[in-house]
mmCIF file of C-alpha atoms in Angstrom:
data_model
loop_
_atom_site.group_PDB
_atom_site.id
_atom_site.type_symbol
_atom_site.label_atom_id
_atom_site.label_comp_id
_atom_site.label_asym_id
_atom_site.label_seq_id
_atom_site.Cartn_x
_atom_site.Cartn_y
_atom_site.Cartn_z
ATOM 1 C CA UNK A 928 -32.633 -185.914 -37.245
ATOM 2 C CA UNK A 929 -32.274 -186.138 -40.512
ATOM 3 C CA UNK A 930 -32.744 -189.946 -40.628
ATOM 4 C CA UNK A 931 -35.520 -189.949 -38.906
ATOM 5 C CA UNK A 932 -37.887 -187.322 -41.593
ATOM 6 C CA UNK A 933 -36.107 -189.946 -44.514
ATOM 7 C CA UNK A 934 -38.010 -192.505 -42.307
ATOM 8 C CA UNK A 935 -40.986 -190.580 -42.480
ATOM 9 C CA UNK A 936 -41.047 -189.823 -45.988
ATOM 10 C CA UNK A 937 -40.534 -193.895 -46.705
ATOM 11 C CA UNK A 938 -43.655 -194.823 -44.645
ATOM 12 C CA UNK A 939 -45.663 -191.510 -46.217
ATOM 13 C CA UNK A 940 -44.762 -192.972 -49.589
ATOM 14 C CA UNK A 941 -45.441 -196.429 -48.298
ATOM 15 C CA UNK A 942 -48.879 -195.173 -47.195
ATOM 16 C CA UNK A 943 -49.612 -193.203 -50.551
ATOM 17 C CA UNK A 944 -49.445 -196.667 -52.080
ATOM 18 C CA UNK A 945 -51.533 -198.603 -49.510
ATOM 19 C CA UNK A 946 -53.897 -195.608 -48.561
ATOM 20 C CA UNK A 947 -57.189 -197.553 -49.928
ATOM 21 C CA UNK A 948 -56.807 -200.076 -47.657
ATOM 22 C CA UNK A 949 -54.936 -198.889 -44.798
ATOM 23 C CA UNK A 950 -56.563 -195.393 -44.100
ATOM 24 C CA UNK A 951 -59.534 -195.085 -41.558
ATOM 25 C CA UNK A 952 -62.580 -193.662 -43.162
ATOM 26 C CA UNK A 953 -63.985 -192.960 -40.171
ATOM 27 C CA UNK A 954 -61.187 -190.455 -38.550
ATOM 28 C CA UNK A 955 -60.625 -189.653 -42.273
ATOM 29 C CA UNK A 956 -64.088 -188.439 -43.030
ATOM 30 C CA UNK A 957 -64.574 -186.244 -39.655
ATOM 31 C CA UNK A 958 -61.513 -185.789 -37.853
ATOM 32 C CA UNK A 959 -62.046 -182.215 -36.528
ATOM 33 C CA UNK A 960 -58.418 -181.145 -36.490
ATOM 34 C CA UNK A 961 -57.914 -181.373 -39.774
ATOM 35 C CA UNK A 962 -61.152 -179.627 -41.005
ATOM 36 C CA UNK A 963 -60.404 -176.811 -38.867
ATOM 37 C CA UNK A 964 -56.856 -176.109 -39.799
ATOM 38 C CA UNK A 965 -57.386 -176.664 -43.341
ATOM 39 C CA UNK A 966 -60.010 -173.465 -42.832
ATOM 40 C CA UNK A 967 -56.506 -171.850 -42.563
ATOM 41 C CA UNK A 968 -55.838 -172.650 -46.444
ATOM 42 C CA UNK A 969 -56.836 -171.330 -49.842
ATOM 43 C CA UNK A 970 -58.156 -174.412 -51.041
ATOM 44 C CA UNK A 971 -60.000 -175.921 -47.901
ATOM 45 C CA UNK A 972 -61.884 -178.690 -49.189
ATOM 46 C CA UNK A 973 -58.782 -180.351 -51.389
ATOM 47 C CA UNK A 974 -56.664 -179.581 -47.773
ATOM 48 C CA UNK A 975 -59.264 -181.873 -46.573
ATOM 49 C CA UNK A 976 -59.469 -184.499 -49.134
ATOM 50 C CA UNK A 977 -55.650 -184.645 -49.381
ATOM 51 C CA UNK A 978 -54.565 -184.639 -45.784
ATOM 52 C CA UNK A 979 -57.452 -187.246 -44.458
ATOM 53 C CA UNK A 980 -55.863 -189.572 -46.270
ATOM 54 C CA UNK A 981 -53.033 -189.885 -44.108
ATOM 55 C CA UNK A 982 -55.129 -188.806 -40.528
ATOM 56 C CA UNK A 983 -53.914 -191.935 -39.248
ATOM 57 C CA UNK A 984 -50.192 -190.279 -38.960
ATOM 58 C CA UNK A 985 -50.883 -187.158 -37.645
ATOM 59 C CA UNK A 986 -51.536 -187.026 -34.211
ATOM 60 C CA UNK A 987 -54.173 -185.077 -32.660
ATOM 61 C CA UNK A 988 -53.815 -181.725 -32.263
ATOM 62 C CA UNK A 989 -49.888 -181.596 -33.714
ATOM 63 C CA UNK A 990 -49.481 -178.872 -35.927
ATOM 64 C CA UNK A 991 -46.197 -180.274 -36.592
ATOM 65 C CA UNK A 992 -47.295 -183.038 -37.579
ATOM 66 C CA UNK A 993 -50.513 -181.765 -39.923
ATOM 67 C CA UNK A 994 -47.571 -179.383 -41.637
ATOM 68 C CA UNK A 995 -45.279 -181.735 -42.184
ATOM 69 C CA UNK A 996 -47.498 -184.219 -43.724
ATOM 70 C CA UNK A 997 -48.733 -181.502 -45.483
ATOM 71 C CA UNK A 998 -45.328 -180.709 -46.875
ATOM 72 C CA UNK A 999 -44.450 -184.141 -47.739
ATOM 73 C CA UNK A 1000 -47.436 -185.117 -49.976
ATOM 74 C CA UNK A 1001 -46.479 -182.036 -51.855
ATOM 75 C CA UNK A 1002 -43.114 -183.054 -52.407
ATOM 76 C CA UNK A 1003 -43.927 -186.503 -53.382
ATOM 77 C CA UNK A 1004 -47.100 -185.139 -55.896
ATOM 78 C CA UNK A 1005 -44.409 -182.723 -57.400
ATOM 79 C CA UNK A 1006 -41.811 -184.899 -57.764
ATOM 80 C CA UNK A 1007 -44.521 -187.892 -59.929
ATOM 81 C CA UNK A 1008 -45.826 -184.481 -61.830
ATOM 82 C CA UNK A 1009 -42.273 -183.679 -62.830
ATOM 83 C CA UNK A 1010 -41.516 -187.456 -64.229
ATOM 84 C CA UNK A 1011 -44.942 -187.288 -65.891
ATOM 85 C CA UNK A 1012 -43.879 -184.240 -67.521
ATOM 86 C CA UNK A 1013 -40.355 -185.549 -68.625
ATOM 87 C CA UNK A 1014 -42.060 -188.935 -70.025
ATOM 88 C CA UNK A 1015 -43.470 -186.188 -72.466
ATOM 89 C CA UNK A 1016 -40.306 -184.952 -74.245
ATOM 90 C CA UNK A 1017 -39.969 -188.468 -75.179
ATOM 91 C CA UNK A 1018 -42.839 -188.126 -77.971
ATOM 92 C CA UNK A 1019 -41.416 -184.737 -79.572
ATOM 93 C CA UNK A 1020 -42.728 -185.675 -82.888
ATOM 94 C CA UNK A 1021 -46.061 -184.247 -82.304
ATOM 95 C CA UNK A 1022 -44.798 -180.909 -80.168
ATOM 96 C CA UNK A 1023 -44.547 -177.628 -82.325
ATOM 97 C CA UNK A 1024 -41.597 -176.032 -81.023
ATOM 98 C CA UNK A 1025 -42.694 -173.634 -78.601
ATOM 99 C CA UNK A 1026 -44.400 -176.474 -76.978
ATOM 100 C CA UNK A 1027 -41.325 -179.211 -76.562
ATOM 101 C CA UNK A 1028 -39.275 -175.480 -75.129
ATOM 102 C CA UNK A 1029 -41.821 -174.764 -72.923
ATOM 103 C CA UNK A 1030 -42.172 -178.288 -71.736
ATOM 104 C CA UNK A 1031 -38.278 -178.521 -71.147
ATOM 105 C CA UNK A 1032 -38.584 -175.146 -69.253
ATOM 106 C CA UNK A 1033 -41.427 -176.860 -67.056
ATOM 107 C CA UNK A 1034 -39.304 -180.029 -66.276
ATOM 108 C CA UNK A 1035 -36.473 -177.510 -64.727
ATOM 109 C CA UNK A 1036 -38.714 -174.917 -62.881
ATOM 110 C CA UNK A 1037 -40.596 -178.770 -61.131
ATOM 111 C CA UNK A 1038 -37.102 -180.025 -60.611
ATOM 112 C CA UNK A 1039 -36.560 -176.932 -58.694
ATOM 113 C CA UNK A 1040 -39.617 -177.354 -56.940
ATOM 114 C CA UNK A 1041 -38.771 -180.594 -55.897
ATOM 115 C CA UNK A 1042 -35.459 -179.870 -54.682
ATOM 116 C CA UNK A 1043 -36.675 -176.782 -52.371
ATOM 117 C CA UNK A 1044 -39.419 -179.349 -51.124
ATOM 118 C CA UNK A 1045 -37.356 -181.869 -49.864
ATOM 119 C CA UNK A 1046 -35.315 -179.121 -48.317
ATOM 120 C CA UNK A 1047 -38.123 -177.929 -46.662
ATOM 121 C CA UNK A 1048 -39.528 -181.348 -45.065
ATOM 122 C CA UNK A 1049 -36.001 -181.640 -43.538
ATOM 123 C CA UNK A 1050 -35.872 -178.600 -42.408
ATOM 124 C CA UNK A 1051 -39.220 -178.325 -40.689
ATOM 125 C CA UNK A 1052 -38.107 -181.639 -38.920
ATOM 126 C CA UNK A 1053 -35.160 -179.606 -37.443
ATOM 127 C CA UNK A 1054 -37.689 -176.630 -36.765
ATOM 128 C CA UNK A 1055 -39.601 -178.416 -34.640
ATOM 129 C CA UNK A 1056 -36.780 -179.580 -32.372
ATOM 130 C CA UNK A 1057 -35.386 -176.028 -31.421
ATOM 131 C CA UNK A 1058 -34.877 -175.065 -28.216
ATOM 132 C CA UNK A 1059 -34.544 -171.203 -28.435
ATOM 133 C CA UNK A 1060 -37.247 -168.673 -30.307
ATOM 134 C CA UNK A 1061 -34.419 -167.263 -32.864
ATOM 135 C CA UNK A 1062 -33.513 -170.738 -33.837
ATOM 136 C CA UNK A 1063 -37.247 -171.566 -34.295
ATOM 137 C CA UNK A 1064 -37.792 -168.823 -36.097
ATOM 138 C CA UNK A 1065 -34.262 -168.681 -38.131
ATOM 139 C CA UNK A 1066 -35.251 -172.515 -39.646
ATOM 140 C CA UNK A 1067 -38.947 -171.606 -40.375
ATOM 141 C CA UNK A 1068 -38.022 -168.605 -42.032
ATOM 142 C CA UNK A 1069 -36.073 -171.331 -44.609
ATOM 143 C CA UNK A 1070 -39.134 -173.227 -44.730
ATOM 144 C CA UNK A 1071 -41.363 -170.784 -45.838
ATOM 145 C CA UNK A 1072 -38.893 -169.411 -47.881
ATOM 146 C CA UNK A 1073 -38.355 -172.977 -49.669
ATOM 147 C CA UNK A 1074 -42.060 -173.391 -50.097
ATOM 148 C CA UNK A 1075 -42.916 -169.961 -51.282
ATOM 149 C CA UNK A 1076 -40.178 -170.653 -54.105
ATOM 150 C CA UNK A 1077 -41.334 -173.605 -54.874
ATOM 151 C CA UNK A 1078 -45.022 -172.317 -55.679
ATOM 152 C CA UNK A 1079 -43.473 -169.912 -57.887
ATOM 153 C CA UNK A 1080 -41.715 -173.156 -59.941
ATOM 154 C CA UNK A 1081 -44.582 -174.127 -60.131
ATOM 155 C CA UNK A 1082 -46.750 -171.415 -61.185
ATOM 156 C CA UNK A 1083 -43.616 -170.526 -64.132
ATOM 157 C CA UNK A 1084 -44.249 -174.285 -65.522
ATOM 158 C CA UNK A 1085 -47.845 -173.248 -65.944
ATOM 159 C CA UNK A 1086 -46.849 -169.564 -67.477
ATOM 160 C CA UNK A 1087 -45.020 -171.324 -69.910
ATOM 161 C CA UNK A 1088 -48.078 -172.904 -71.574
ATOM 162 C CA UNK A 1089 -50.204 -169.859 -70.891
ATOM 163 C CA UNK A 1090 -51.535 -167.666 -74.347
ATOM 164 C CA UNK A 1091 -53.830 -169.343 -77.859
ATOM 165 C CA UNK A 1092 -50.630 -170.092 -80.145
ATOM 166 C CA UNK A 1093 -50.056 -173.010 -77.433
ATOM 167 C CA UNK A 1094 -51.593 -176.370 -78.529
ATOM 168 C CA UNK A 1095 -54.438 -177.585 -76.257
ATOM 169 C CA UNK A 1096 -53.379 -181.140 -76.251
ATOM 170 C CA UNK A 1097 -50.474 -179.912 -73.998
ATOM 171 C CA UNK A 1098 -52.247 -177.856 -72.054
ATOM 172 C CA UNK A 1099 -54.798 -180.923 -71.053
ATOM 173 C CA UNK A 1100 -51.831 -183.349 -70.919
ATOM 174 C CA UNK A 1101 -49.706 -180.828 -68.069
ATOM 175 C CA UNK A 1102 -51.900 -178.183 -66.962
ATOM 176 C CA UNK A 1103 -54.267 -179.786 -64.661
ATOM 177 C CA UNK A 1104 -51.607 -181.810 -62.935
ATOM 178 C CA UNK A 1105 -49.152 -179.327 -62.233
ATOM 179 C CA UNK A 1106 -52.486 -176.543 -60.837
ATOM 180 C CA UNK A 1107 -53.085 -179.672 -58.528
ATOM 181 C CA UNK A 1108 -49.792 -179.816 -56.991
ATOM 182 C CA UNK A 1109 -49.714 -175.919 -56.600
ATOM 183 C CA UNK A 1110 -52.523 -176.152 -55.052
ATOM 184 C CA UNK A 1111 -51.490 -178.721 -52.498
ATOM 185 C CA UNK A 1112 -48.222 -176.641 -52.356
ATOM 186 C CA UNK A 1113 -50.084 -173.620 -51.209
ATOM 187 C CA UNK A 1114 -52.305 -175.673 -48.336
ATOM 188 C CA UNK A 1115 -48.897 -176.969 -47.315
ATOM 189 C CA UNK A 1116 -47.506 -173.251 -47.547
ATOM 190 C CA UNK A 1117 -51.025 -172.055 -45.608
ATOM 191 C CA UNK A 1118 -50.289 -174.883 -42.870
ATOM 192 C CA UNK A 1119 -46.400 -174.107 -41.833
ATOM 193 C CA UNK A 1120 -47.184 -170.831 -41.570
ATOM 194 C CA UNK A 1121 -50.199 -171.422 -39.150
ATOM 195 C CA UNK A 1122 -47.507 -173.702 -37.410
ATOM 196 C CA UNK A 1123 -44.827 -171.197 -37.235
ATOM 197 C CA UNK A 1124 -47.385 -168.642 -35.477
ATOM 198 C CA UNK A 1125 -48.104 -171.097 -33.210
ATOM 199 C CA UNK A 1126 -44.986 -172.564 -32.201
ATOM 200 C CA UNK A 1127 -43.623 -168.795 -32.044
ATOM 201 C CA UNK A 1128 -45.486 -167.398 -29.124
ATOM 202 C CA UNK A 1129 -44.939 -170.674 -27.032
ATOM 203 C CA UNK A 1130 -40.992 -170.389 -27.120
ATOM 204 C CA UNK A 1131 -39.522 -168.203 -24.652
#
């Protein structure tokens, strides 16, 4: 099974790449499924812009699908944030202290992030092949375990640079891209669980 999701994230990663020319704007634009489960989310209208994207790999009505793909682009988002933020230590010259700390304390927390996401993806693959409720349950109960961790990475990168004594160069250079991928994190978060409900009362 495993092979299989490291096939999935190739083509996802594949598709991030070629998504201008490959993506249908028509499905893209009004594909029903996805605008009503992204209602299910915190931040509805980035669910929507994010996950129409990729509408051509989702297949209609699969929940599995829609969460996993969910899940993926927020692994691959976190893991680009987290090299954009390590590019920065390279420049330490103009970094007051607090700053180049907080911005090594940020690169951790994202690697952390990205480790629990990549977990997750894998393990929601495995989720969705159980047989019996308890095993279901037992592997979506990582998942959401994973994810909810990794929002908090994320959130603790952000904490880091929170208060006035921090510069607002940083602030522009990191904040905005790492609120973006929490964001995205929490749709994904929003989506397995919707899954995991779902799922739930149709195994015996």
């Amino acid at each position: 099974m495993e092979p299989k999701y490291t096939i999935y994230l190739v083509l996802l990663l594949l598709t991030t790449t070629l998504r201008s020319s490959s993506a249908n704007p028509n499905r893209s634009s009004q594909d029903p499924f996805i605008l009503s489960s992204c209602q299910t989310t915190r931040y509805p209208s980035l669910c929507v812009r994010t996950l129409s994207a990729y509408a051509t790999m989702i297949r209609h009505n699969n929940d599995q699908d829609l969460a996993q793909t969910a899940l993926t682009i927020s692994l691959t988002r976190a893991r680009s944030v987290a090299i954009f933020v390590a590019k920065l230590t390279k420049g330490t010259q103009g970094f007051k202290r607090r700053e180049y700390l907080a911005i090594k304390d940020c690169i951790q927390v994202l690697g952390n992030s990205v480790d629990r996401l990549g977990q997750s993806v894998k393990e929601l693959g495995r989720a969705g092949h159980a047989v019996a409720s308890e095993d279901f349950m037992w592997k979506m109960s990582n998942v959401q375990t994973w994810v909810s961790a990794a929002l908090t990475d994320e959130t603790t990168c952000l904490d880091g640079f929170s208060g006035q004594t921090m510069g607002g160069k940083v602030k522009r250079l990191i904040r905005s891209k790492v609120v973006h991928v929490a964001q995205v994190t929490s749709n994904a978060l929003a989506l397995v669980n919707h899954f995991a409900e779902k799922r739930r009362v149709q195994i015996p």
